[in-house]
PDB file of C-alpha atoms and ligand atoms in Angstrom:
ATOM      1  CA  UNK A   1     -86.594  98.511-113.633  1.00 51.00           C
ATOM      2  CA  UNK A   2     -86.135  98.284-117.413  1.00 52.00           C
ATOM      3  CA  UNK A   3     -86.759  95.057-119.289  1.00 52.00           C
ATOM      4  CA  UNK A   4     -83.040  94.763-120.056  1.00 51.00           C
ATOM      5  CA  UNK A   5     -82.080  95.143-116.387  1.00 52.00           C
ATOM      6  CA  UNK A   6     -84.671  92.545-115.407  1.00 49.00           C
ATOM      7  CA  UNK A   7     -83.218  90.223-118.001  1.00 50.00           C
ATOM      8  CA  UNK A   8     -79.708  90.824-116.679  1.00 55.00           C
ATOM      9  CA  UNK A   9     -80.857  90.106-113.120  1.00 52.00           C
ATOM     10  CA  UNK A  10     -82.543  86.931-114.278  1.00 52.00           C
ATOM     11  CA  UNK A  11     -79.376  85.760-115.998  1.00 48.00           C
ATOM     12  CA  UNK A  12     -77.294  86.462-112.899  1.00 53.00           C
ATOM     13  CA  UNK A  13     -79.700  84.406-110.787  1.00 53.00           C
ATOM     14  CA  UNK A  14     -79.520  81.537-113.262  1.00 51.00           C
ATOM     15  CA  UNK A  15     -75.731  81.678-113.158  1.00 52.00           C
ATOM     16  CA  UNK A  16     -75.759  81.533-109.343  1.00 45.00           C
ATOM     17  CA  UNK A  17     -77.900  78.402-109.697  1.00 50.00           C
ATOM     18  CA  UNK A  18     -75.081  76.873-111.723  1.00 46.00           C
ATOM     19  CA  UNK A  19     -76.846  77.119-115.105  1.00 49.00           C
ATOM     20  CA  UNK A  20     -74.702  77.636-118.167  1.00 45.00           C
ATOM     21  CA  UNK A  21     -77.426  77.821-120.848  1.00 47.00           C
ATOM     22  CA  UNK A  22     -80.836  79.475-120.936  1.00 46.00           C
ATOM     23  CA  UNK A  23     -83.439  79.023-123.685  1.00 50.00           C
ATOM     24  CA  UNK A  24     -84.943  82.225-125.101  1.00 49.00           C
ATOM     25  CA  UNK A  25     -87.429  83.279-127.680  1.00 48.00           C
ATOM     26  CA  UNK A  26     -86.054  84.831-130.845  1.00 46.00           C
ATOM     27  CA  UNK A  27     -85.819  88.583-130.424  1.00 49.00           C
ATOM     28  CA  UNK A  28     -84.882  88.388-126.755  1.00 50.00           C
ATOM     29  CA  UNK A  29     -81.324  87.599-127.691  1.00 47.00           C
ATOM     30  CA  UNK A  30     -81.125  90.778-129.758  1.00 47.00           C
ATOM     31  CA  UNK A  31     -82.186  92.772-126.682  1.00 49.00           C
ATOM     32  CA  UNK A  32     -79.315  91.180-124.793  1.00 47.00           C
ATOM     33  CA  UNK A  33     -76.778  92.686-127.167  1.00 46.00           C
ATOM     34  CA  UNK A  34     -77.695  96.005-125.545  1.00 41.00           C
ATOM     35  CA  UNK A  35     -76.340  94.796-122.200  1.00 39.00           C
ATOM     36  CA  UNK A  36     -72.931  96.084-123.181  1.00 37.00           C
ATOM     37  CA  UNK A  37     -70.963  92.922-122.312  1.00 38.00           C
ATOM     38  CA  UNK A  38     -70.992  89.169-122.774  1.00 38.00           C
ATOM     39  CA  UNK A  39     -74.010  87.683-121.086  1.00 36.00           C
ATOM     40  CA  UNK A  40     -73.107  85.927-117.863  1.00 35.00           C
ATOM     41  CA  UNK A  41     -75.064  82.899-118.930  1.00 35.00           C
ATOM     42  CA  UNK A  42     -74.875  81.809-122.545  1.00 37.00           C
ATOM     43  CA  UNK A  43     -78.230  82.232-124.279  1.00 36.00           C
ATOM     44  CA  UNK A  44     -79.519  79.629-126.742  1.00 33.00           C
ATOM     45  CA  UNK A  45     -82.339  80.399-129.146  1.00 35.00           C
ATOM     46  CA  UNK A  46     -85.480  78.477-128.330  1.00 33.00           C
ATOM     47  CA  UNK A  47     -86.953  76.908-131.471  1.00 31.00           C
ATOM     48  CA  UNK A  48     -90.073  78.608-132.872  1.00 32.00           C
ATOM     49  CA  UNK A  49     -93.140  76.547-132.038  1.00 30.00           C
ATOM     50  CA  UNK A  50     -94.564  74.931-135.180  1.00 29.00           C
ATOM     51  CA  UNK A  51     -97.836  76.871-134.819  1.00 29.00           C
ATOM     52  CA  UNK A  52     -98.797  76.544-138.444  1.00 29.00           C
ATOM     53  CA  UNK A  53     -98.753  72.764-138.063  1.00 31.00           C
ATOM     54  CA  UNK A  54    -100.688  73.003-134.845  1.00 33.00           C
ATOM     55  CA  UNK A  55     -97.871  71.378-132.890  1.00 37.00           C
ATOM     56  CA  UNK A  56     -97.519  71.939-129.162  1.00 40.00           C
ATOM     57  CA  UNK A  57     -94.989  74.640-128.225  1.00 42.00           C
ATOM     58  CA  UNK A  58     -91.491  73.295-127.857  1.00 42.00           C
ATOM     59  CA  UNK A  59     -90.364  72.825-124.266  1.00 42.00           C
ATOM     60  CA  UNK A  60     -88.178  75.629-122.899  1.00 44.00           C
ATOM     61  CA  UNK A  61     -85.349  73.278-122.027  1.00 43.00           C
ATOM     62  CA  UNK A  62     -84.333  69.792-123.033  1.00 46.00           C
ATOM     63  CA  UNK A  63     -81.888  67.383-121.479  1.00 43.00           C
ATOM     64  CA  UNK A  64     -79.439  66.151-124.060  1.00 44.00           C
ATOM     65  CA  UNK A  65     -77.386  63.111-123.058  1.00 45.00           C
ATOM     66  CA  UNK A  66     -73.928  63.302-124.564  1.00 49.00           C
ATOM     67  CA  UNK A  67     -72.787  60.040-122.952  1.00 49.00           C
ATOM     68  CA  UNK A  68     -75.032  57.067-123.713  1.00 49.00           C
ATOM     69  CA  UNK A  69     -75.705  54.809-120.739  1.00 49.00           C
ATOM     70  CA  UNK A  70     -73.312  51.828-120.590  1.00 46.00           C
ATOM     71  CA  UNK A  71     -74.621  48.651-122.242  1.00 46.00           C
ATOM     72  CA  UNK A  72     -76.358  46.312-119.882  1.00 48.00           C
ATOM     73  CA  UNK A  73     -73.841  43.718-118.768  1.00 51.00           C
ATOM     74  CA  UNK A  74     -75.636  40.737-117.362  1.00 66.00           C
ATOM     75  CA  UNK A  75     -73.727  38.391-115.120  1.00 82.00           C
ATOM     76  CA  UNK A  76     -74.291  34.792-116.089  1.00 88.00           C
ATOM     77  CA  UNK A  77     -75.627  32.912-113.080  1.00 92.00           C
ATOM     78  CA  UNK A  78     -74.180  29.482-112.382  1.00 97.00           C
ATOM     79  CA  UNK A  79     -76.729  26.684-112.165  1.00 98.00           C
ATOM     80  CA  UNK A  80     -77.377  24.972-108.869  1.00 97.00           C
ATOM     81  CA  UNK A  81     -77.325  21.203-109.049  1.00 98.00           C
ATOM     82  CA  UNK A  82     -77.775  18.543-106.407  1.00 98.00           C
ATOM     83  CA  UNK A  83     -75.298  15.715-105.878  1.00 98.00           C
ATOM     84  CA  UNK A  84     -72.725  14.432-103.424  1.00 98.00           C
ATOM     85  CA  UNK A  85     -69.869  14.224-105.972  1.00 98.00           C
ATOM     86  CA  UNK A  86     -68.795  16.205-109.028  1.00 98.00           C
ATOM     87  CA  UNK A  87     -69.874  13.267-111.196  1.00 98.00           C
ATOM     88  CA  UNK A  88     -73.365  13.344-109.680  1.00 98.00           C
ATOM     89  CA  UNK A  89     -73.581  17.107-110.086  1.00 98.00           C
ATOM     90  CA  UNK A  90     -72.508  16.854-113.724  1.00 98.00           C
ATOM     91  CA  UNK A  91     -75.151  14.183-114.299  1.00 98.00           C
ATOM     92  CA  UNK A  92     -77.782  16.493-112.795  1.00 98.00           C
ATOM     93  CA  UNK A  93     -76.516  19.356-114.969  1.00 98.00           C
ATOM     94  CA  UNK A  94     -76.749  17.167-118.077  1.00 98.00           C
ATOM     95  CA  UNK A  95     -80.356  16.281-117.188  1.00 98.00           C
ATOM     96  CA  UNK A  96     -81.130  19.983-116.748  1.00 98.00           C
ATOM     97  CA  UNK A  97     -79.654  20.767-120.184  1.00 98.00           C
ATOM     98  CA  UNK A  98     -81.996  18.248-121.856  1.00 98.00           C
ATOM     99  CA  UNK A  99     -85.001  20.420-121.041  1.00 98.00           C
ATOM    100  CA  UNK A 100     -83.345  23.865-120.987  1.00 98.00           C
ATOM    101  CA  UNK A 101     -86.125  26.123-122.221  1.00 98.00           C
ATOM    102  CA  UNK A 102     -83.979  29.170-123.213  1.00 97.00           C
ATOM    103  CA  UNK A 103     -82.136  26.976-125.746  1.00 98.00           C
ATOM    104  CA  UNK A 104     -85.078  24.797-126.794  1.00 98.00           C
ATOM    105  CA  UNK A 105     -87.119  27.935-127.511  1.00 97.00           C
ATOM    106  CA  UNK A 106     -84.534  29.110-130.068  1.00 97.00           C
ATOM    107  CA  UNK A 107     -85.676  28.319-133.590  1.00 96.00           C
ATOM    108  CA  UNK A 108     -82.046  28.429-134.774  1.00 97.00           C
ATOM    109  CA  UNK A 109     -81.054  25.473-132.602  1.00 98.00           C
ATOM    110  CA  UNK A 110     -81.946  21.836-133.171  1.00 97.00           C
ATOM    111  CA  UNK A 111     -83.440  19.869-130.314  1.00 97.00           C
ATOM    112  CA  UNK A 112     -80.907  17.101-129.595  1.00 97.00           C
ATOM    113  CA  UNK A 113     -78.749  18.046-126.646  1.00 98.00           C
ATOM    114  CA  UNK A 114     -75.068  17.073-126.793  1.00 98.00           C
ATOM    115  CA  UNK A 115     -73.476  17.633-123.412  1.00 98.00           C
ATOM    116  CA  UNK A 116     -69.792  16.826-122.773  1.00 98.00           C
ATOM    117  CA  UNK A 117     -67.418  13.914-122.368  1.00 98.00           C
ATOM    118  CA  UNK A 118     -64.454  13.087-120.182  1.00 98.00           C
ATOM    119  CA  UNK A 119     -63.216  13.058-116.643  1.00 98.00           C
ATOM    120  CA  UNK A 120     -64.840  15.090-113.887  1.00 98.00           C
ATOM    121  CA  UNK A 121     -61.378  15.182-112.286  1.00 98.00           C
ATOM    122  CA  UNK A 122     -59.648  16.527-115.410  1.00 98.00           C
ATOM    123  CA  UNK A 123     -56.925  19.166-115.113  1.00 98.00           C
ATOM    124  CA  UNK A 124     -57.382  20.052-118.764  1.00 99.00           C
ATOM    125  CA  UNK A 125     -60.664  21.104-120.347  1.00 99.00           C
ATOM    126  CA  UNK A 126     -61.260  21.741-124.058  1.00 99.00           C
ATOM    127  CA  UNK A 127     -64.160  23.952-125.108  1.00 98.00           C
ATOM    128  CA  UNK A 128     -65.448  23.907-128.686  1.00 98.00           C
ATOM    129  CA  UNK A 129     -68.299  25.797-130.275  1.00 98.00           C
ATOM    130  CA  UNK A 130     -71.243  23.440-130.969  1.00 98.00           C
ATOM    131  CA  UNK A 131     -71.952  19.859-131.989  1.00 98.00           C
ATOM    132  CA  UNK A 132     -72.023  18.945-135.668  1.00 96.00           C
ATOM    133  CA  UNK A 133     -73.759  16.131-137.533  1.00 95.00           C
ATOM    134  CA  UNK A 134     -71.677  13.253-136.132  1.00 96.00           C
ATOM    135  CA  UNK A 135     -71.781  14.639-132.611  1.00 97.00           C
ATOM    136  CA  UNK A 136     -75.553  14.954-132.769  1.00 96.00           C
ATOM    137  CA  UNK A 137     -75.851  11.343-133.975  1.00 97.00           C
ATOM    138  CA  UNK A 138     -73.636   9.935-131.212  1.00 98.00           C
ATOM    139  CA  UNK A 139     -74.545  12.588-128.626  1.00 98.00           C
ATOM    140  CA  UNK A 140     -70.879  13.161-127.821  1.00 98.00           C
ATOM    141  CA  UNK A 141     -68.745  16.237-128.597  1.00 98.00           C
ATOM    142  CA  UNK A 142     -65.859  16.028-131.053  1.00 98.00           C
ATOM    143  CA  UNK A 143     -66.403  12.595-132.582  1.00 98.00           C
ATOM    144  CA  UNK A 144     -66.428  13.635-136.271  1.00 96.00           C
ATOM    145  CA  UNK A 145     -63.384  14.551-138.378  1.00 96.00           C
ATOM    146  CA  UNK A 146     -62.577  17.579-136.174  1.00 97.00           C
ATOM    147  CA  UNK A 147     -62.905  15.309-133.157  1.00 98.00           C
ATOM    148  CA  UNK A 148     -60.386  12.860-134.587  1.00 98.00           C
ATOM    149  CA  UNK A 149     -57.977  15.734-135.033  1.00 98.00           C
ATOM    150  CA  UNK A 150     -58.531  16.833-131.450  1.00 98.00           C
ATOM    151  CA  UNK A 151     -57.965  13.265-130.197  1.00 98.00           C
ATOM    152  CA  UNK A 152     -54.646  13.193-132.111  1.00 98.00           C
ATOM    153  CA  UNK A 153     -53.587  16.484-130.453  1.00 98.00           C
ATOM    154  CA  UNK A 154     -54.471  15.094-126.999  1.00 98.00           C
ATOM    155  CA  UNK A 155     -52.395  11.957-127.758  1.00 98.00           C
ATOM    156  CA  UNK A 156     -49.449  14.043-128.931  1.00 98.00           C
ATOM    157  CA  UNK A 157     -49.569  15.757-125.527  1.00 98.00           C
ATOM    158  CA  UNK A 158     -49.080  12.357-123.896  1.00 98.00           C
ATOM    159  CA  UNK A 159     -52.680  12.167-122.661  1.00 98.00           C
ATOM    160  CA  UNK A 160     -55.675   9.961-123.423  1.00 98.00           C
ATOM    161  CA  UNK A 161     -59.068  11.369-124.352  1.00 98.00           C
ATOM    162  CA  UNK A 162     -60.774   9.994-121.181  1.00 98.00           C
ATOM    163  CA  UNK A 163     -58.263  11.921-119.027  1.00 98.00           C
ATOM    164  CA  UNK A 164     -59.427  15.324-120.245  1.00 98.00           C
ATOM    165  CA  UNK A 165     -62.869  16.971-120.320  1.00 99.00           C
ATOM    166  CA  UNK A 166     -64.332  18.041-123.663  1.00 99.00           C
ATOM    167  CA  UNK A 167     -67.314  20.345-123.908  1.00 98.00           C
ATOM    168  CA  UNK A 168     -68.948  22.918-126.161  1.00 98.00           C
ATOM    169  CA  UNK A 169     -70.218  26.438-125.543  1.00 98.00           C
ATOM    170  CA  UNK A 170     -73.458  25.581-127.317  1.00 98.00           C
ATOM    171  CA  UNK A 171     -75.105  22.277-126.424  1.00 98.00           C
ATOM    172  CA  UNK A 172     -77.343  22.036-129.494  1.00 98.00           C
ATOM    173  CA  UNK A 173     -76.446  21.836-133.178  1.00 97.00           C
ATOM    174  CA  UNK A 174     -77.165  25.123-134.978  1.00 97.00           C
ATOM    175  CA  UNK A 175     -79.886  24.597-137.582  1.00 96.00           C
ATOM    176  CA  UNK A 176     -79.547  25.485-141.271  1.00 95.00           C
ATOM    177  CA  UNK A 177     -81.821  25.422-144.318  1.00 91.00           C
ATOM    178  CA  UNK A 178     -81.152  22.244-146.290  1.00 89.00           C
ATOM    179  CA  UNK A 179     -78.980  21.122-143.406  1.00 88.00           C
ATOM    180  CA  UNK A 180     -77.710  17.760-144.633  1.00 88.00           C
ATOM    181  CA  UNK A 181     -74.338  17.292-142.980  1.00 86.00           C
ATOM    182  CA  UNK A 182     -73.686  21.056-143.014  1.00 89.00           C
ATOM    183  CA  UNK A 183     -72.786  22.966-139.888  1.00 89.00           C
ATOM    184  CA  UNK A 184     -72.655  26.605-138.961  1.00 93.00           C
ATOM    185  CA  UNK A 185     -71.224  28.547-136.054  1.00 95.00           C
ATOM    186  CA  UNK A 186     -73.642  29.289-133.224  1.00 97.00           C
ATOM    187  CA  UNK A 187     -74.771  32.904-133.010  1.00 96.00           C
ATOM    188  CA  UNK A 188     -74.102  35.027-129.926  1.00 96.00           C
ATOM    189  CA  UNK A 189     -77.674  34.633-128.597  1.00 96.00           C
ATOM    190  CA  UNK A 190     -77.495  30.862-129.132  1.00 97.00           C
ATOM    191  CA  UNK A 191     -74.260  30.687-127.171  1.00 97.00           C
ATOM    192  CA  UNK A 192     -75.699  32.925-124.456  1.00 97.00           C
ATOM    193  CA  UNK A 193     -78.657  30.577-124.028  1.00 97.00           C
ATOM    194  CA  UNK A 194     -76.272  27.682-123.226  1.00 98.00           C
ATOM    195  CA  UNK A 195     -73.530  29.600-121.445  1.00 98.00           C
ATOM    196  CA  UNK A 196     -74.710  28.804-117.883  1.00 98.00           C
ATOM    197  CA  UNK A 197     -73.918  25.138-118.596  1.00 98.00           C
ATOM    198  CA  UNK A 198     -70.308  25.425-119.691  1.00 98.00           C
ATOM    199  CA  UNK A 199     -69.602  27.955-116.913  1.00 98.00           C
ATOM    200  CA  UNK A 200     -71.146  25.618-114.332  1.00 98.00           C
ATOM    201  CA  UNK A 201     -69.116  22.711-115.750  1.00 98.00           C
ATOM    202  CA  UNK A 202     -65.969  24.821-115.313  1.00 98.00           C
ATOM    203  CA  UNK A 203     -67.018  25.729-111.776  1.00 98.00           C
ATOM    204  CA  UNK A 204     -67.592  22.071-110.851  1.00 98.00           C
ATOM    205  CA  UNK A 205     -64.535  20.545-112.508  1.00 98.00           C
ATOM    206  CA  UNK A 206     -62.146  23.405-111.735  1.00 98.00           C
ATOM    207  CA  UNK A 207     -59.620  22.449-114.426  1.00 98.00           C
ATOM    208  CA  UNK A 208     -56.113  23.871-114.125  1.00 98.00           C
ATOM    209  CA  UNK A 209     -56.171  24.961-117.770  1.00 98.00           C
ATOM    210  CA  UNK A 210     -58.895  25.568-120.353  1.00 98.00           C
ATOM    211  CA  UNK A 211     -58.265  25.453-124.106  1.00 99.00           C
ATOM    212  CA  UNK A 212     -60.760  27.407-126.192  1.00 98.00           C
ATOM    213  CA  UNK A 213     -60.888  25.873-129.666  1.00 98.00           C
ATOM    214  CA  UNK A 214     -61.389  28.706-132.134  1.00 98.00           C
ATOM    215  CA  UNK A 215     -62.539  32.298-131.911  1.00 98.00           C
ATOM    216  CA  UNK A 216     -66.224  31.380-131.419  1.00 97.00           C
ATOM    217  CA  UNK A 217     -65.495  29.330-128.297  1.00 98.00           C
ATOM    218  CA  UNK A 218     -63.198  32.090-127.037  1.00 98.00           C
ATOM    219  CA  UNK A 219     -65.891  34.717-127.638  1.00 97.00           C
ATOM    220  CA  UNK A 220     -68.401  32.560-125.787  1.00 97.00           C
ATOM    221  CA  UNK A 221     -66.031  32.454-122.815  1.00 97.00           C
ATOM    222  CA  UNK A 222     -65.765  36.244-122.915  1.00 96.00           C
ATOM    223  CA  UNK A 223     -62.439  36.485-124.776  1.00 98.00           C
ATOM    224  CA  UNK A 224     -63.247  38.350-127.996  1.00 97.00           C
ATOM    225  CA  UNK A 225     -60.812  38.638-130.898  1.00 98.00           C
ATOM    226  CA  UNK A 226     -59.216  36.632-133.666  1.00 98.00           C
ATOM    227  CA  UNK A 227     -57.315  33.440-132.899  1.00 98.00           C
ATOM    228  CA  UNK A 228     -54.248  34.978-134.540  1.00 98.00           C
ATOM    229  CA  UNK A 229     -54.369  37.846-132.067  1.00 98.00           C
ATOM    230  CA  UNK A 230     -55.304  35.809-128.978  1.00 98.00           C
ATOM    231  CA  UNK A 231     -53.246  32.624-129.253  1.00 98.00           C
ATOM    232  CA  UNK A 232     -49.828  32.032-127.699  1.00 98.00           C
ATOM    233  CA  UNK A 233     -50.598  33.413-124.243  1.00 98.00           C
ATOM    234  CA  UNK A 234     -52.986  32.741-121.403  1.00 98.00           C
ATOM    235  CA  UNK A 235     -56.231  34.604-120.867  1.00 98.00           C
ATOM    236  CA  UNK A 236     -58.630  34.000-117.991  1.00 98.00           C
ATOM    237  CA  UNK A 237     -62.012  32.313-117.643  1.00 97.00           C
ATOM    238  CA  UNK A 238     -63.341  32.696-114.101  1.00 95.00           C
ATOM    239  CA  UNK A 239     -59.698  32.961-113.001  1.00 97.00           C
ATOM    240  CA  UNK A 240     -58.584  29.798-114.839  1.00 98.00           C
ATOM    241  CA  UNK A 241     -55.699  30.155-117.351  1.00 98.00           C
ATOM    242  CA  UNK A 242     -57.243  29.857-120.807  1.00 98.00           C
ATOM    243  CA  UNK A 243     -55.333  29.255-124.027  1.00 98.00           C
ATOM    244  CA  UNK A 244     -57.057  30.167-127.276  1.00 98.00           C
ATOM    245  CA  UNK A 245     -55.918  28.158-130.274  1.00 98.00           C
ATOM    246  CA  UNK A 246     -57.119  27.226-133.753  1.00 98.00           C
ATOM    247  CA  UNK A 247     -60.166  24.970-134.010  1.00 98.00           C
ATOM    248  CA  UNK A 248     -59.341  21.457-135.308  1.00 98.00           C
ATOM    249  CA  UNK A 249     -61.676  22.128-138.274  1.00 97.00           C
ATOM    250  CA  UNK A 250     -59.390  25.001-139.248  1.00 97.00           C
ATOM    251  CA  UNK A 251     -56.425  22.612-139.200  1.00 97.00           C
ATOM    252  CA  UNK A 252     -58.338  20.253-141.505  1.00 97.00           C
ATOM    253  CA  UNK A 253     -59.185  23.099-143.886  1.00 96.00           C
ATOM    254  CA  UNK A 254     -55.627  24.397-143.902  1.00 96.00           C
ATOM    255  CA  UNK A 255     -54.279  20.907-144.615  1.00 94.00           C
ATOM    256  CA  UNK A 256     -56.444  20.818-147.729  1.00 93.00           C
ATOM    257  CA  UNK A 257     -56.259  24.341-149.045  1.00 90.00           C
ATOM    258  CA  UNK A 258     -53.716  26.368-147.119  1.00 80.00           C
ATOM    259  CA  UNK A 259     -50.556  26.114-145.094  1.00 87.00           C
ATOM    260  CA  UNK A 260     -51.343  23.075-142.960  1.00 90.00           C
ATOM    261  CA  UNK A 261     -47.899  22.935-141.367  1.00 92.00           C
ATOM    262  CA  UNK A 262     -48.014  26.578-140.251  1.00 94.00           C
ATOM    263  CA  UNK A 263     -51.413  26.066-138.586  1.00 95.00           C
ATOM    264  CA  UNK A 264     -50.340  22.784-136.927  1.00 96.00           C
ATOM    265  CA  UNK A 265     -47.132  24.350-135.663  1.00 96.00           C
ATOM    266  CA  UNK A 266     -49.095  27.222-134.115  1.00 97.00           C
ATOM    267  CA  UNK A 267     -51.464  24.820-132.317  1.00 98.00           C
ATOM    268  CA  UNK A 268     -48.544  22.708-131.135  1.00 98.00           C
ATOM    269  CA  UNK A 269     -46.712  25.765-129.734  1.00 97.00           C
ATOM    270  CA  UNK A 270     -49.900  26.589-127.810  1.00 98.00           C
ATOM    271  CA  UNK A 271     -50.201  23.016-126.521  1.00 98.00           C
ATOM    272  CA  UNK A 272     -46.557  23.045-125.329  1.00 98.00           C
ATOM    273  CA  UNK A 273     -47.445  26.120-123.254  1.00 98.00           C
ATOM    274  CA  UNK A 274     -50.505  24.301-121.899  1.00 98.00           C
ATOM    275  CA  UNK A 275     -48.330  21.286-120.988  1.00 98.00           C
ATOM    276  CA  UNK A 276     -45.848  23.570-119.211  1.00 98.00           C
ATOM    277  CA  UNK A 277     -48.670  25.226-117.305  1.00 98.00           C
ATOM    278  CA  UNK A 278     -49.988  21.808-116.266  1.00 98.00           C
ATOM    279  CA  UNK A 279     -46.509  20.604-115.255  1.00 98.00           C
ATOM    280  CA  UNK A 280     -46.691  17.723-117.743  1.00 98.00           C
ATOM    281  CA  UNK A 281     -43.416  16.112-118.824  1.00 98.00           C
ATOM    282  CA  UNK A 282     -42.260  17.284-122.261  1.00 98.00           C
ATOM    283  CA  UNK A 283     -39.830  15.039-124.166  1.00 97.00           C
ATOM    284  CA  UNK A 284     -37.248  16.238-126.660  1.00 96.00           C
ATOM    285  CA  UNK A 285     -39.313  14.591-129.365  1.00 96.00           C
ATOM    286  CA  UNK A 286     -42.406  16.552-128.307  1.00 97.00           C
ATOM    287  CA  UNK A 287     -40.414  19.792-128.218  1.00 96.00           C
ATOM    288  CA  UNK A 288     -39.071  19.051-131.661  1.00 93.00           C
ATOM    289  CA  UNK A 289     -42.410  18.461-133.442  1.00 89.00           C
ATOM    290  CA  UNK A 290     -42.806  20.941-136.250  1.00 79.00           C
ATOM    291  CA  UNK A 291     -39.461  22.640-135.555  1.00 72.00           C
ATOM    292  CA  UNK A 292     -38.275  24.152-138.823  1.00 54.00           C
ATOM    293  CA  UNK A 293     -35.996  21.612-140.436  1.00 48.00           C
TER     294      UNK A 293
HETATM  295  N1  LIG B 301     -66.854  21.288-133.516  1.00 65.38           N
HETATM  296  C1  LIG B 301     -67.087  21.755-132.281  1.00 65.38           C
HETATM  297  O1  LIG B 301     -66.814  22.901-131.997  1.00 65.38           O
HETATM  298  N2  LIG B 301     -67.622  20.948-131.393  1.00 65.38           N
HETATM  299  C2  LIG B 301     -67.898  19.695-131.643  1.00 65.38           C
HETATM  300  O2  LIG B 301     -68.380  19.014-130.765  1.00 65.38           O
HETATM  301  C3  LIG B 301     -67.635  19.214-132.935  1.00 65.38           C
HETATM  302  C4  LIG B 301     -67.112  20.019-133.857  1.00 65.38           C
END
């Protein structure tokens, strides 16, 4: 049998095996052109081995992945805590957070843990991003200027601060050079290190509605995007309706340098939806706040 016929037979066998490409040495392909028709299996030139550089001959075939493997998506495990009541379980969770190695090992996080505040029976839970200077001092979330704004929003909804539950994605204040009273947003890894806590808090309290304050808190809860694009409708955190709205710090900034009324109106529209979802009474006065005059 001639070399060309042998080659043809070989290609037919490869095709029967389901192969679509075969690697060949240069020169062999030219011989194939004498077969008189399109090769049954497409031939690909095998790269010349880099003999002059003393490299090992190139392998005859390589597997090329055209679809990268999907990114590893790790499920966040809830933390198991002992206790007969939700209050006791939350107390045990708080104690666990004090010595939480994954967060304490992060050089970007300071070491004072600020847990949460409010009712374990709350129907409404607010989630912020991380404690700031005042919060770290008093070891309570939202007690600084942004906290006062949040308290005013809660009051405008006809509720008192102790009736709701207020927490943060990140339980430690993000560190900065020359920190002073400065604050920065927690990074994704910093939020991830604390995420089991806020998710376990949600699992224990089972609020009817969650409000994510700002895009960082929303991202931490697994709702990525800008507040402008996310607000005004409910998303879901572990099956619980979640409203994303502007962070109170944004309202404070807008009051000073931007369109404070526009930002406040947007937050209030979101809170009216939250009140409806919770079945809270809404007075005419409440409906009328910020209506264009
Ligand atoms: N901003 C937050 O996101 N959380 C706080 O506790 C305080 C300010």
